[in-house]
Structure formats: C-alpha cells, structure tokens
C-alpha cells in the first residue's frame, strides 16, 4: 500500500489534475463561445439559449448511466478510463474544429445547426468527463489520499464553470464595443488546444495501472471443477486435509480442540487457545500438501469472473448477465441512493438560490455594480480555498463534523440574504457575509459528496462483490444535472444571463427572495437529515469495509495451494469484524434466542446468502457438542457454503445463560463465527480469536463495553497489541 501511495504522489496526480483542469476550462470556454456567438452574431432569441441549456442537462441525465455501464464493461491494456477518454477526445476535437469554421457557414436553419453541434459536443464531453470522475476510486489507497484527490475535480470544475464566467463579466459588460475587434474562431481554437493538450497528458503520462482502475473482486464462474488458480474468496469447497489430531477432517480436529475433555484436563481459555492455534497452524501447513477442490453447487449467483489486469467480464456472458450486476448496484447499494438524493437536494438548492439572487439583484439595478462584482469574485475564491482545505480539515476533525458544519454555514448565509432583501441600506455588507458563508459551505459540501461517492464504490464491491465505479459516478453526474434542471424550471439560466448582458427577457413576476430562501433551507435540511440518519460509511464501519476488501483481494491473488495457505496464515481477525455485528446486553432466554439474533446480524451485513441454510449448518455443528467453553465464554461456530466471507458476531448478554461449559459457569460473552467452507479459514479464525481471549482482562473489557462501537474498537486494539 505504501508503494501505491508513493507512485501516486506526483506522476499520476499531475496527469489527472491537468486532464481534469483542461476539460473543465475547455467546457467553460466553448459554452461562453456558443452563448456570445448566438446572441451577438446570429441574433438568436434568448428562449433558444434556454432550450439549449435545458437540452444539455437532459442529455446528461439520459446518457450518464449508459456511459457508466459502457465504462464498466470496457477492456483495454491501457485501462478502461483511457479508452473512453480517447474516443471522447477524438469526437470532441472534431466538433471543436467544426465550431472554428462555424462563422463561415450560412445555413438556412442556423438554430438547428448550432443546437446539433453543441449537443453532440456535449455528448463527447460527457465521454471525457465520466472517466475523469470515475477514476477517483483508483486513488483510495488511504483516507487522506481519497479526500485530497476528491477535491481535485471539484476545484477544476469550479475554475472552468463559475470562475471563468465570473471573470468574463467585465468583458460581457463591454461586449458591444469590443465585438468589432473580436474574432470568434479564436474561442473555439483555444478550447481545441486546451482539450487536446490536457487530455494527451492524461492519456500518455498517467500510469496504466491507475488508468485501469482499482482491481475488482473476482466473483465466481459457473460451476466447473476448478484448480487452485481459479480459487476465489466467495466460493465454497469441500476440502480434505490431515489435521493435528490424526486422520481427522479439519472440522473434526476443531471439535476435538474445542472440547475441553480433549484438552488433557485443561478447561481454561489458555488451554483452548493453545490447542486451537496448533490445529489452525497444522491444518494450514499440511493442507497445502493434500487438497481436493470440488466446488459446491449450493452457492450459485449471478457473478462471473473478471480477467485479472484488464478488469473485464468474461466474453461468454450474455447481455443480461452483464447488466444484472449493474441493476443490483442500483437496487441494493443503499448508501449510493443516500448520496444520490443528497446531491440532487444540494445542487437544486444552490441552483435555486443562484437564479433567485441574480434576478433579485437585476431588479435592484445592482448586478453590474463593481462592488458587487468584487464580492462575488472573493466569494468564488473562498469556495476554491474551502475545497483545497477539505482534506486537512477532515484529518483534524472528521467528515461528519465537516459536512454538518458546511450545511450550517450555508444555512446561515441564506438567512443573511433575507436581511439583504429587507434592509437595502446594508445590502452590500449583508450580501458579502452571506456569499462568503455560502461559498465556504458549498465548497466543503461538494468535496464531501465526491469523497462519499468514492466510498460507495468500495461499499458496493464489499456488499455485492462487483466493482462498478463507472455506473456509480454516472449517478453522481445524473444528480448534478438533475439538480440544475430543477433550478432551471424555476429560473431559466438563459434569462439570468440575458440580464447580465442588459437585454430584456419575457415579462415575469417580481422575485420573492424570501420564499426561495425558505425552500432552499428545507432542501438543505432534508440533505442533512438523510446524511445523519442513513449514511453509515464513516469511522469504524467504513474501516471494516476496507479491511474486508483488502483481505478478499489478498485471497483473490492466490496462484497455488501452497501460496493459498501462506495467505491464510496472514489472516487478521479484524477482517472478520464489523461494528454492525456487535450486540450489547442482548436479552435472551435460551441458546436459540441468542443464535437467532446473531444470525440476523450476519444477514444484515450480507455475510451470508441465506439465514436458513447457515442456521441449519450451525445447528448441525452444535449437535456435536455444546458451544460453552469456560470462564463465561461461548463460541458457537460453523463452516457453511452459505457464508460469503468470514465474519464474527459478538454479543454480551443481559443475564448469563448455561451453554454447557465444562467449568459449569453460565456464559455472558458469545462469539458466533461464520466461515466459508474452504478448509482453513475456519481454523485460522478460531486460532486468532483464541489468542485474543488468552489476553489477561480482555474478556472483562468486552463485557464492560457500553456501545457496539466501543466493543468493536476494543477488539481491534487488542489484536493490534498482539500483532505489534
């Protein structure tokens, strides 16, 4: 991981930043070019530009998911991001040259020509824009890297959209006197060189490893007899191995290890730890010499293998088999839906207030005031500053605090705008304070949403075992354009710009800024409510997601039975821990109540495919002997083909229950171990847990935990202490 972070330190970050900045500046430049040319030369009506702007947003909404699916299914030795960018760049540059020669054309239907050129150019821009956002998931080696890189496209988007337009205001004000000396083709030519140079740097400087994206998990092929080179972490296998208790299967060896009678009279947790660890080590070492892998037909599913390195789906898949995992991402990635709705709400709010404010200032004859222009420019620069500082702020606090602070700052800024409406004498200081707060809050919000979108890529892989960064970021683009479209229906973008140019638009009712501000405050409140109540990819839970992904990818890289066993020895208990599977003071009357509640936790975190199948395997295992160990501890456990990944559920009981421990003590600390039936993970997991329970005072610390988070953190800290 350290090598990857170092490799991304300069070369890849530089290429990515230049590519992102160039496309955004070119987009802003060509948009201004089309606007000026249509208004001043072609003498087109303002409603036409409004329709063009609306069509651009609708096209983005419609094509984003299609481009996302295409991106996730592309295959190229240079990386899927580069391949789509190359096609988009080729089309984009061809259309920019068409814009260059536009003044020389005299078509009979100029509106149709300009509209068609601009919309096809927009499509080519989407083909460049989506890979730029999607490949942020390749920079998630560490939280600091992810948060820092999330700011890059946000900053470049801000430079290419808001700041470019704001800095063009003085030019627009004097545009009538300057047009005689201004050559329109220069705008198209400048956009052409910006796009060509920046995207060439992106294509040729960015490393192929990064250009290919983060390697996804490799789900299973259709059931066939497999060798060790096709072994994947989500598969189930029947494995025969010689354990440390003679000619026994691994499960029989563990039964003996967990049975206090077989521990030569030792009934303590220490004796259990010694025997369990020995069984795990022996099974892992000797299992490499004798493995017969027969895939279980029980755990099927829609997944298919990705070819390593190219991240492509098997060429034998049908269209339905390719699209079904994409559909699952939209339906089952609940965190993605939270971010999608929050993005729509926030961009709708900022779009509404922008339109209302421009029209309000135009009515007050203040829109072209030098003082107001300076305030707007400083506010835009503050937003840039907030984006650049996001990673440092998160490092010193946390992302939840930053996101809440950003929403509250934006709300405070909007409230100050109410004062500007009712107190015209103080309109400049009130607007300055309002715009400064809104820009600071807006900048932090935009980077936070981008960073959280990266998280949902990992979460989708963790939950559904398929990585779809293209589709996920296409939903981010959909939310962006959807928010702007909602704002457009309230305040047309073309009508606002026509005020900047001093032209009259269609008659309209006076703007009630206070009513719009109240709507915006409600939208921000809803976004904050969604985040606080439904978004959970923060803190210990998200660290657990990343730990599980790291473990699964390590196991995916296995190329021989011997190496597979060596990787098994590196298994850390933290890979099987999840804050959501920690239960405090469980109220249960018998072992069935305990197991039912704990198995439900496995289902909630999607660690098992079926509660019924796993419960049946667990009951079959318990029929061999009680799960009580000693000293108030019980470890019910089972290998099962219904288990997707090794997971531990931990519960403290409200009152102890007799679970058949040899020392006769009732149990109040329960560990449920769910392991895939691969022949060694089960033993290894038990051995790791036994090492922790051997630590003096560890069990009592768990019993004293006051919350699931505290229980989770104490287990992580204890293992870290043992390992290091």
PDB file of N, CA, C and O in Angstrom, residues 604-673:
ATOM      1  N   UNK A 604     -27.851  -9.098   8.002  1.00  0.00           N
ATOM      2  CA  UNK A 604     -27.932  -7.647   7.822  1.00  0.00           C
ATOM      3  C   UNK A 604     -26.691  -7.085   7.132  1.00  0.00           C
ATOM      4  O   UNK A 604     -26.784  -6.114   6.379  1.00  0.00           O
ATOM      5  N   UNK A 605     -25.530  -7.669   7.403  1.00  0.00           N
ATOM      6  CA  UNK A 605     -24.297  -7.181   6.774  1.00  0.00           C
ATOM      7  C   UNK A 605     -23.946  -7.998   5.533  1.00  0.00           C
ATOM      8  O   UNK A 605     -22.843  -7.875   4.998  1.00  0.00           O
ATOM      9  N   UNK A 606     -24.886  -8.850   5.082  1.00  0.00           N
ATOM     10  CA  UNK A 606     -24.733  -9.624   3.853  1.00  0.00           C
ATOM     11  C   UNK A 606     -23.500 -10.536   3.896  1.00  0.00           C
ATOM     12  O   UNK A 606     -22.840 -10.742   2.881  1.00  0.00           O
ATOM     13  N   UNK A 607     -23.211 -11.078   5.095  1.00  0.00           N
ATOM     14  CA  UNK A 607     -22.117 -12.038   5.223  1.00  0.00           C
ATOM     15  C   UNK A 607     -22.550 -13.440   4.838  1.00  0.00           C
ATOM     16  O   UNK A 607     -21.706 -14.306   4.587  1.00  0.00           O
ATOM     17  N   UNK A 608     -23.852 -13.689   4.803  1.00  0.00           N
ATOM     18  CA  UNK A 608     -24.376 -14.996   4.427  1.00  0.00           C
ATOM     19  C   UNK A 608     -25.421 -14.814   3.333  1.00  0.00           C
ATOM     20  O   UNK A 608     -26.033 -13.752   3.200  1.00  0.00           O
ATOM     21  N   UNK A 609     -25.611 -15.871   2.550  1.00  0.00           N
ATOM     22  CA  UNK A 609     -26.595 -15.812   1.467  1.00  0.00           C
ATOM     23  C   UNK A 609     -27.981 -16.234   1.930  1.00  0.00           C
ATOM     24  O   UNK A 609     -28.978 -15.876   1.301  1.00  0.00           O
ATOM     25  N   UNK A 610     -28.055 -16.987   3.022  1.00  0.00           N
ATOM     26  CA  UNK A 610     -29.345 -17.487   3.493  1.00  0.00           C
ATOM     27  C   UNK A 610     -29.282 -17.730   5.000  1.00  0.00           C
ATOM     28  O   UNK A 610     -28.413 -18.479   5.466  1.00  0.00           O
ATOM     29  N   UNK A 611     -30.183 -17.104   5.742  1.00  0.00           N
ATOM     30  CA  UNK A 611     -30.255 -17.357   7.181  1.00  0.00           C
ATOM     31  C   UNK A 611     -30.634 -18.816   7.442  1.00  0.00           C
ATOM     32  O   UNK A 611     -30.100 -19.452   8.364  1.00  0.00           O
ATOM     33  N   UNK A 612     -31.540 -19.348   6.647  1.00  0.00           N
ATOM     34  CA  UNK A 612     -31.999 -20.726   6.850  1.00  0.00           C
ATOM     35  C   UNK A 612     -30.862 -21.722   6.644  1.00  0.00           C
ATOM     36  O   UNK A 612     -30.651 -22.629   7.469  1.00  0.00           O
ATOM     37  N   UNK A 613     -30.108 -21.566   5.562  1.00  0.00           N
ATOM     38  CA  UNK A 613     -29.033 -22.518   5.275  1.00  0.00           C
ATOM     39  C   UNK A 613     -27.931 -22.451   6.322  1.00  0.00           C
ATOM     40  O   UNK A 613     -27.430 -23.487   6.778  1.00  0.00           O
ATOM     41  N   UNK A 614     -27.557 -21.224   6.707  1.00  0.00           N
ATOM     42  CA  UNK A 614     -26.489 -21.135   7.694  1.00  0.00           C
ATOM     43  C   UNK A 614     -26.963 -21.650   9.054  1.00  0.00           C
ATOM     44  O   UNK A 614     -26.207 -22.326   9.763  1.00  0.00           O
ATOM     45  N   UNK A 615     -28.205 -21.341   9.443  1.00  0.00           N
ATOM     46  CA  UNK A 615     -28.725 -21.821  10.730  1.00  0.00           C
ATOM     47  C   UNK A 615     -28.756 -23.340  10.770  1.00  0.00           C
ATOM     48  O   UNK A 615     -28.473 -23.946  11.814  1.00  0.00           O
ATOM     49  N   UNK A 616     -29.079 -23.966   9.623  1.00  0.00           N
ATOM     50  CA  UNK A 616     -29.083 -25.434   9.576  1.00  0.00           C
ATOM     51  C   UNK A 616     -27.682 -25.986   9.793  1.00  0.00           C
ATOM     52  O   UNK A 616     -27.493 -26.958  10.544  1.00  0.00           O
ATOM     53  N   UNK A 617     -26.684 -25.386   9.154  1.00  0.00           N
ATOM     54  CA  UNK A 617     -25.303 -25.842   9.344  1.00  0.00           C
ATOM     55  C   UNK A 617     -24.834 -25.590  10.773  1.00  0.00           C
ATOM     56  O   UNK A 617     -24.084 -26.395  11.343  1.00  0.00           O
ATOM     57  N   UNK A 618     -25.264 -24.464  11.339  1.00  0.00           N
ATOM     58  CA  UNK A 618     -24.863 -24.143  12.711  1.00  0.00           C
ATOM     59  C   UNK A 618     -25.471 -25.137  13.698  1.00  0.00           C
ATOM     60  O   UNK A 618     -24.788 -25.610  14.627  1.00  0.00           O
ATOM     61  N   UNK A 619     -26.733 -25.478  13.512  1.00  0.00           N
ATOM     62  CA  UNK A 619     -27.376 -26.440  14.418  1.00  0.00           C
ATOM     63  C   UNK A 619     -26.748 -27.825  14.279  1.00  0.00           C
ATOM     64  O   UNK A 619     -26.612 -28.560  15.270  1.00  0.00           O
ATOM     65  N   UNK A 620     -26.363 -28.186  13.063  1.00  0.00           N
ATOM     66  CA  UNK A 620     -25.687 -29.475  12.862  1.00  0.00           C
ATOM     67  C   UNK A 620     -24.364 -29.509  13.604  1.00  0.00           C
ATOM     68  O   UNK A 620     -23.979 -30.536  14.175  1.00  0.00           O
ATOM     69  N   UNK A 621     -23.663 -28.390  13.602  1.00  0.00           N
ATOM     70  CA  UNK A 621     -22.393 -28.320  14.330  1.00  0.00           C
ATOM     71  C   UNK A 621     -22.626 -28.384  15.836  1.00  0.00           C
ATOM     72  O   UNK A 621     -21.897 -29.076  16.563  1.00  0.00           O
ATOM     73  N   UNK A 622     -23.646 -27.682  16.338  1.00  0.00           N
ATOM     74  CA  UNK A 622     -23.916 -27.687  17.776  1.00  0.00           C
ATOM     75  C   UNK A 622     -24.396 -29.045  18.263  1.00  0.00           C
ATOM     76  O   UNK A 622     -24.282 -29.358  19.458  1.00  0.00           O
ATOM     77  N   UNK A 623     -24.944 -29.849  17.361  1.00  0.00           N
ATOM     78  CA  UNK A 623     -25.377 -31.193  17.752  1.00  0.00           C
ATOM     79  C   UNK A 623     -24.198 -32.067  18.153  1.00  0.00           C
ATOM     80  O   UNK A 623     -24.372 -33.074  18.857  1.00  0.00           O
ATOM     81  N   UNK A 624     -22.981 -31.684  17.741  1.00  0.00           N
ATOM     82  CA  UNK A 624     -21.781 -32.446  18.104  1.00  0.00           C
ATOM     83  C   UNK A 624     -21.316 -32.165  19.519  1.00  0.00           C
ATOM     84  O   UNK A 624     -20.514 -32.909  20.074  1.00  0.00           O
ATOM     85  N   UNK A 625     -21.781 -31.052  20.088  1.00  0.00           N
ATOM     86  CA  UNK A 625     -21.359 -30.715  21.439  1.00  0.00           C
ATOM     87  C   UNK A 625     -21.743 -29.294  21.786  1.00  0.00           C
ATOM     88  O   UNK A 625     -22.017 -28.480  20.893  1.00  0.00           O
ATOM     89  N   UNK A 626     -21.786 -28.957  23.067  1.00  0.00           N
ATOM     90  CA  UNK A 626     -22.183 -27.606  23.486  1.00  0.00           C
ATOM     91  C   UNK A 626     -21.157 -26.571  23.045  1.00  0.00           C
ATOM     92  O   UNK A 626     -19.991 -26.883  22.796  1.00  0.00           O
ATOM     93  N   UNK A 627     -21.616 -25.317  22.950  1.00  0.00           N
ATOM     94  CA  UNK A 627     -20.732 -24.242  22.491  1.00  0.00           C
ATOM     95  C   UNK A 627     -20.057 -23.510  23.638  1.00  0.00           C
ATOM     96  O   UNK A 627     -19.173 -22.674  23.408  1.00  0.00           O
ATOM     97  N   UNK A 628     -20.460 -23.780  24.889  1.00  0.00           N
ATOM     98  CA  UNK A 628     -19.812 -23.143  26.032  1.00  0.00           C
ATOM     99  C   UNK A 628     -18.382 -23.617  26.178  1.00  0.00           C
ATOM    100  O   UNK A 628     -18.094 -24.816  26.036  1.00  0.00           O
ATOM    101  N   UNK A 629     -17.456 -22.693  26.471  1.00  0.00           N
ATOM    102  CA  UNK A 629     -16.038 -23.047  26.606  1.00  0.00           C
ATOM    103  C   UNK A 629     -15.655 -23.036  28.085  1.00  0.00           C
ATOM    104  O   UNK A 629     -15.568 -24.082  28.717  1.00  0.00           O
ATOM    105  N   UNK A 630     -15.457 -21.864  28.634  1.00  0.00           N
ATOM    106  CA  UNK A 630     -15.090 -21.724  30.035  1.00  0.00           C
ATOM    107  C   UNK A 630     -15.088 -20.240  30.365  1.00  0.00           C
ATOM    108  O   UNK A 630     -15.114 -19.379  29.472  1.00  0.00           O
ATOM    109  N   UNK A 631     -15.087 -19.944  31.656  1.00  0.00           N
ATOM    110  CA  UNK A 631     -14.949 -18.570  32.146  1.00  0.00           C
ATOM    111  C   UNK A 631     -16.006 -17.635  31.560  1.00  0.00           C
ATOM    112  O   UNK A 631     -15.769 -16.461  31.286  1.00  0.00           O
ATOM    113  N   UNK A 632     -17.226 -18.175  31.346  1.00  0.00           N
ATOM    114  CA  UNK A 632     -18.337 -17.353  30.879  1.00  0.00           C
ATOM    115  C   UNK A 632     -18.315 -17.056  29.394  1.00  0.00           C
ATOM    116  O   UNK A 632     -19.042 -16.176  28.932  1.00  0.00           O
ATOM    117  N   UNK A 633     -17.516 -17.802  28.617  1.00  0.00           N
ATOM    118  CA  UNK A 633     -17.367 -17.551  27.185  1.00  0.00           C
ATOM    119  C   UNK A 633     -17.934 -18.728  26.396  1.00  0.00           C
ATOM    120  O   UNK A 633     -17.714 -19.892  26.752  1.00  0.00           O
ATOM    121  N   UNK A 634     -18.644 -18.418  25.316  1.00  0.00           N
ATOM    122  CA  UNK A 634     -19.154 -19.438  24.406  1.00  0.00           C
ATOM    123  C   UNK A 634     -18.782 -19.053  22.978  1.00  0.00           C
ATOM    124  O   UNK A 634     -18.791 -17.871  22.626  1.00  0.00           O
ATOM    125  N   UNK A 635     -18.458 -20.083  22.160  1.00  0.00           N
ATOM    126  CA  UNK A 635     -18.057 -19.829  20.770  1.00  0.00           C
ATOM    127  C   UNK A 635     -18.834 -20.761  19.847  1.00  0.00           C
ATOM    128  O   UNK A 635     -18.304 -21.770  19.368  1.00  0.00           O
ATOM    129  N   UNK A 636     -20.109 -20.487  19.590  1.00  0.00           N
ATOM    130  CA  UNK A 636     -20.796 -21.244  18.543  1.00  0.00           C
ATOM    131  C   UNK A 636     -20.178 -20.907  17.188  1.00  0.00           C
ATOM    132  O   UNK A 636     -19.826 -19.755  16.927  1.00  0.00           O
ATOM    133  N   UNK A 637     -20.015 -21.902  16.348  1.00  0.00           N
ATOM    134  CA  UNK A 637     -19.341 -21.657  15.079  1.00  0.00           C
ATOM    135  C   UNK A 637     -19.734 -22.719  14.071  1.00  0.00           C
ATOM    136  O   UNK A 637     -20.156 -23.819  14.443  1.00  0.00           O
ATOM    137  N   UNK A 638     -19.607 -22.367  12.794  1.00  0.00           N
ATOM    138  CA  UNK A 638     -19.915 -23.327  11.738  1.00  0.00           C
ATOM    139  C   UNK A 638     -19.317 -22.868  10.428  1.00  0.00           C
ATOM    140  O   UNK A 638     -19.331 -21.677  10.112  1.00  0.00           O
ATOM    141  N   UNK A 639     -18.795 -23.854   9.693  1.00  0.00           N
ATOM    142  CA  UNK A 639     -18.441 -23.622   8.295  1.00  0.00           C
ATOM    143  C   UNK A 639     -19.691 -23.856   7.461  1.00  0.00           C
ATOM    144  O   UNK A 639     -20.485 -24.738   7.764  1.00  0.00           O
ATOM    145  N   UNK A 640     -19.836 -23.076   6.398  1.00  0.00           N
ATOM    146  CA  UNK A 640     -21.039 -23.238   5.593  1.00  0.00           C
ATOM    147  C   UNK A 640     -20.822 -22.673   4.198  1.00  0.00           C
ATOM    148  O   UNK A 640     -20.124 -21.664   4.026  1.00  0.00           O
ATOM    149  N   UNK A 641     -21.418 -23.321   3.214  1.00  0.00           N
ATOM    150  CA  UNK A 641     -21.367 -22.795   1.851  1.00  0.00           C
ATOM    151  C   UNK A 641     -22.240 -21.560   1.696  1.00  0.00           C
ATOM    152  O   UNK A 641     -22.177 -20.869   0.682  1.00  0.00           O
ATOM    153  N   UNK A 642     -23.064 -21.261   2.714  1.00  0.00           N
ATOM    154  CA  UNK A 642     -23.907 -20.066   2.672  1.00  0.00           C
ATOM    155  C   UNK A 642     -23.170 -18.821   3.145  1.00  0.00           C
ATOM    156  O   UNK A 642     -23.735 -17.732   3.119  1.00  0.00           O
ATOM    157  N   UNK A 643     -21.908 -18.971   3.559  1.00  0.00           N
ATOM    158  CA  UNK A 643     -21.137 -17.835   4.075  1.00  0.00           C
ATOM    159  C   UNK A 643     -20.370 -17.172   2.937  1.00  0.00           C
ATOM    160  O   UNK A 643     -19.607 -17.839   2.233  1.00  0.00           O
ATOM    161  N   UNK A 644     -20.565 -15.882   2.764  1.00  0.00           N
ATOM    162  CA  UNK A 644     -19.845 -15.142   1.726  1.00  0.00           C
ATOM    163  C   UNK A 644     -18.424 -14.816   2.185  1.00  0.00           C
ATOM    164  O   UNK A 644     -17.487 -14.891   1.404  1.00  0.00           O
ATOM    165  N   UNK A 645     -18.269 -14.396   3.420  1.00  0.00           N
ATOM    166  CA  UNK A 645     -16.959 -14.015   3.935  1.00  0.00           C
ATOM    167  C   UNK A 645     -16.923 -14.313   5.423  1.00  0.00           C
ATOM    168  O   UNK A 645     -17.949 -14.305   6.103  1.00  0.00           O
ATOM    169  N   UNK A 646     -15.723 -14.570   5.928  1.00  0.00           N
ATOM    170  CA  UNK A 646     -15.557 -14.855   7.342  1.00  0.00           C
ATOM    171  C   UNK A 646     -16.007 -13.655   8.168  1.00  0.00           C
ATOM    172  O   UNK A 646     -15.564 -12.531   7.942  1.00  0.00           O
ATOM    173  N   UNK A 647     -16.901 -13.890   9.117  1.00  0.00           N
ATOM    174  CA  UNK A 647     -17.468 -12.814   9.915  1.00  0.00           C
ATOM    175  C   UNK A 647     -17.670 -13.297  11.344  1.00  0.00           C
ATOM    176  O   UNK A 647     -18.036 -14.455  11.574  1.00  0.00           O
ATOM    177  N   UNK A 648     -17.425 -12.402  12.289  1.00  0.00           N
ATOM    178  CA  UNK A 648     -17.609 -12.706  13.709  1.00  0.00           C
ATOM    179  C   UNK A 648     -18.694 -11.792  14.268  1.00  0.00           C
ATOM    180  O   UNK A 648     -18.644 -10.579  14.080  1.00  0.00           O
ATOM    181  N   UNK A 649     -19.674 -12.401  14.933  1.00  0.00           N
ATOM    182  CA  UNK A 649     -20.688 -11.646  15.661  1.00  0.00           C
ATOM    183  C   UNK A 649     -20.377 -11.776  17.143  1.00  0.00           C
ATOM    184  O   UNK A 649     -20.157 -12.881  17.646  1.00  0.00           O
ATOM    185  N   UNK A 650     -20.318 -10.668  17.847  1.00  0.00           N
ATOM    186  CA  UNK A 650     -20.001 -10.661  19.275  1.00  0.00           C
ATOM    187  C   UNK A 650     -21.198 -10.122  20.037  1.00  0.00           C
ATOM    188  O   UNK A 650     -21.784  -9.098  19.648  1.00  0.00           O
ATOM    189  N   UNK A 651     -21.562 -10.806  21.115  1.00  0.00           N
ATOM    190  CA  UNK A 651     -22.706 -10.366  21.921  1.00  0.00           C
ATOM    191  C   UNK A 651     -22.382 -10.512  23.398  1.00  0.00           C
ATOM    192  O   UNK A 651     -21.804 -11.523  23.826  1.00  0.00           O
ATOM    193  N   UNK A 652     -22.730  -9.504  24.163  1.00  0.00           N
ATOM    194  CA  UNK A 652     -22.749  -9.621  25.622  1.00  0.00           C
ATOM    195  C   UNK A 652     -24.204  -9.782  26.042  1.00  0.00           C
ATOM    196  O   UNK A 652     -25.093  -9.143  25.476  1.00  0.00           O
ATOM    197  N   UNK A 653     -24.464 -10.669  27.010  1.00  0.00           N
ATOM    198  CA  UNK A 653     -25.832 -10.987  27.410  1.00  0.00           C
ATOM    199  C   UNK A 653     -26.261 -10.147  28.602  1.00  0.00           C
ATOM    200  O   UNK A 653     -25.454  -9.792  29.476  1.00  0.00           O
ATOM    201  N   UNK A 654     -27.548  -9.851  28.610  1.00  0.00           N
ATOM    202  CA  UNK A 654     -28.114  -9.101  29.725  1.00  0.00           C
ATOM    203  C   UNK A 654     -28.025  -9.907  31.013  1.00  0.00           C
ATOM    204  O   UNK A 654     -27.799  -9.366  32.097  1.00  0.00           O
ATOM    205  N   UNK A 655     -28.222 -11.221  30.902  1.00  0.00           N
ATOM    206  CA  UNK A 655     -28.021 -12.116  32.043  1.00  0.00           C
ATOM    207  C   UNK A 655     -27.436 -13.424  31.518  1.00  0.00           C
ATOM    208  O   UNK A 655     -27.831 -13.907  30.445  1.00  0.00           O
ATOM    209  N   UNK A 656     -26.481 -14.026  32.245  1.00  0.00           N
ATOM    210  CA  UNK A 656     -25.784 -15.228  31.771  1.00  0.00           C
ATOM    211  C   UNK A 656     -26.737 -16.406  31.567  1.00  0.00           C
ATOM    212  O   UNK A 656     -27.762 -16.529  32.235  1.00  0.00           O
ATOM    213  N   UNK A 657     -26.362 -17.289  30.639  1.00  0.00           N
ATOM    214  CA  UNK A 657     -27.149 -18.478  30.318  1.00  0.00           C
ATOM    215  C   UNK A 657     -26.215 -19.678  30.286  1.00  0.00           C
ATOM    216  O   UNK A 657     -25.089 -19.594  29.783  1.00  0.00           O
ATOM    217  N   UNK A 658     -26.681 -20.792  30.798  1.00  0.00           N
ATOM    218  CA  UNK A 658     -25.879 -22.022  30.805  1.00  0.00           C
ATOM    219  C   UNK A 658     -25.817 -22.593  29.384  1.00  0.00           C
ATOM    220  O   UNK A 658     -26.832 -22.977  28.810  1.00  0.00           O
ATOM    221  N   UNK A 659     -24.613 -22.637  28.819  1.00  0.00           N
ATOM    222  CA  UNK A 659     -24.411 -23.146  27.472  1.00  0.00           C
ATOM    223  C   UNK A 659     -23.500 -24.372  27.460  1.00  0.00           C
ATOM    224  O   UNK A 659     -22.877 -24.683  26.450  1.00  0.00           O
ATOM    225  N   UNK A 660     -23.417 -25.077  28.601  1.00  0.00           N
ATOM    226  CA  UNK A 660     -22.712 -26.354  28.646  1.00  0.00           C
ATOM    227  C   UNK A 660     -21.218 -26.257  28.815  1.00  0.00           C
ATOM    228  O   UNK A 660     -20.497 -27.194  28.431  1.00  0.00           O
ATOM    229  N   UNK A 661     -20.708 -25.154  29.381  1.00  0.00           N
ATOM    230  CA  UNK A 661     -19.269 -25.036  29.613  1.00  0.00           C
ATOM    231  C   UNK A 661     -18.833 -26.061  30.646  1.00  0.00           C
ATOM    232  O   UNK A 661     -19.566 -26.387  31.594  1.00  0.00           O
ATOM    233  N   UNK A 662     -17.608 -26.603  30.522  1.00  0.00           N
ATOM    234  CA  UNK A 662     -17.122 -27.657  31.405  1.00  0.00           C
ATOM    235  C   UNK A 662     -16.974 -27.169  32.834  1.00  0.00           C
ATOM    236  O   UNK A 662     -17.204 -27.927  33.780  1.00  0.00           O
ATOM    237  N   UNK A 663     -16.615 -25.878  33.009  1.00  0.00           N
ATOM    238  CA  UNK A 663     -16.441 -25.382  34.373  1.00  0.00           C
ATOM    239  C   UNK A 663     -17.772 -25.055  35.038  1.00  0.00           C
ATOM    240  O   UNK A 663     -17.806 -24.604  36.191  1.00  0.00           O
ATOM    241  N   UNK A 664     -18.892 -25.262  34.319  1.00  0.00           N
ATOM    242  CA  UNK A 664     -20.207 -25.064  34.900  1.00  0.00           C
ATOM    243  C   UNK A 664     -20.649 -23.624  34.984  1.00  0.00           C
ATOM    244  O   UNK A 664     -21.768 -23.351  35.436  1.00  0.00           O
ATOM    245  N   UNK A 665     -19.854 -22.694  34.551  1.00  0.00           N
ATOM    246  CA  UNK A 665     -20.199 -21.275  34.649  1.00  0.00           C
ATOM    247  C   UNK A 665     -21.119 -20.874  33.495  1.00  0.00           C
ATOM    248  O   UNK A 665     -20.881 -21.243  32.344  1.00  0.00           O
ATOM    249  N   UNK A 666     -22.160 -20.140  33.823  1.00  0.00           N
ATOM    250  CA  UNK A 666     -23.061 -19.627  32.787  1.00  0.00           C
ATOM    251  C   UNK A 666     -22.324 -18.611  31.913  1.00  0.00           C
ATOM    252  O   UNK A 666     -21.443 -17.882  32.390  1.00  0.00           O
ATOM    253  N   UNK A 667     -22.682 -18.543  30.656  1.00  0.00           N
ATOM    254  CA  UNK A 667     -21.956 -17.705  29.688  1.00  0.00           C
ATOM    255  C   UNK A 667     -22.678 -16.378  29.462  1.00  0.00           C
ATOM    256  O   UNK A 667     -23.911 -16.342  29.340  1.00  0.00           O
ATOM    257  N   UNK A 668     -21.903 -15.311  29.383  1.00  0.00           N
ATOM    258  CA  UNK A 668     -22.461 -13.991  29.088  1.00  0.00           C
ATOM    259  C   UNK A 668     -21.673 -13.262  27.997  1.00  0.00           C
ATOM    260  O   UNK A 668     -21.946 -12.105  27.691  1.00  0.00           O
ATOM    261  N   UNK A 669     -20.681 -13.925  27.389  1.00  0.00           N
ATOM    262  CA  UNK A 669     -19.902 -13.348  26.296  1.00  0.00           C
ATOM    263  C   UNK A 669     -19.862 -14.377  25.161  1.00  0.00           C
ATOM    264  O   UNK A 669     -19.251 -15.439  25.296  1.00  0.00           O
ATOM    265  N   UNK A 670     -20.532 -14.058  24.063  1.00  0.00           N
ATOM    266  CA  UNK A 670     -20.740 -15.030  22.995  1.00  0.00           C
ATOM    267  C   UNK A 670     -20.055 -14.539  21.720  1.00  0.00           C
ATOM    268  O   UNK A 670     -20.196 -13.373  21.329  1.00  0.00           O
ATOM    269  N   UNK A 671     -19.343 -15.451  21.066  1.00  0.00           N
ATOM    270  CA  UNK A 671     -18.715 -15.178  19.772  1.00  0.00           C
ATOM    271  C   UNK A 671     -19.274 -16.175  18.753  1.00  0.00           C
ATOM    272  O   UNK A 671     -19.046 -17.381  18.874  1.00  0.00           O
ATOM    273  N   UNK A 672     -20.020 -15.682  17.779  1.00  0.00           N
ATOM    274  CA  UNK A 672     -20.504 -16.534  16.699  1.00  0.00           C
ATOM    275  C   UNK A 672     -19.575 -16.376  15.508  1.00  0.00           C
ATOM    276  O   UNK A 672     -19.383 -15.268  14.993  1.00  0.00           O
ATOM    277  N   UNK A 673     -18.979 -17.489  15.063  1.00  0.00           N
ATOM    278  CA  UNK A 673     -18.018 -17.472  13.961  1.00  0.00           C
ATOM    279  C   UNK A 673     -18.654 -18.090  12.723  1.00  0.00           C
ATOM    280  O   UNK A 673     -19.049 -19.259  12.745  1.00  0.00           O
TER     281      UNK A 673
END
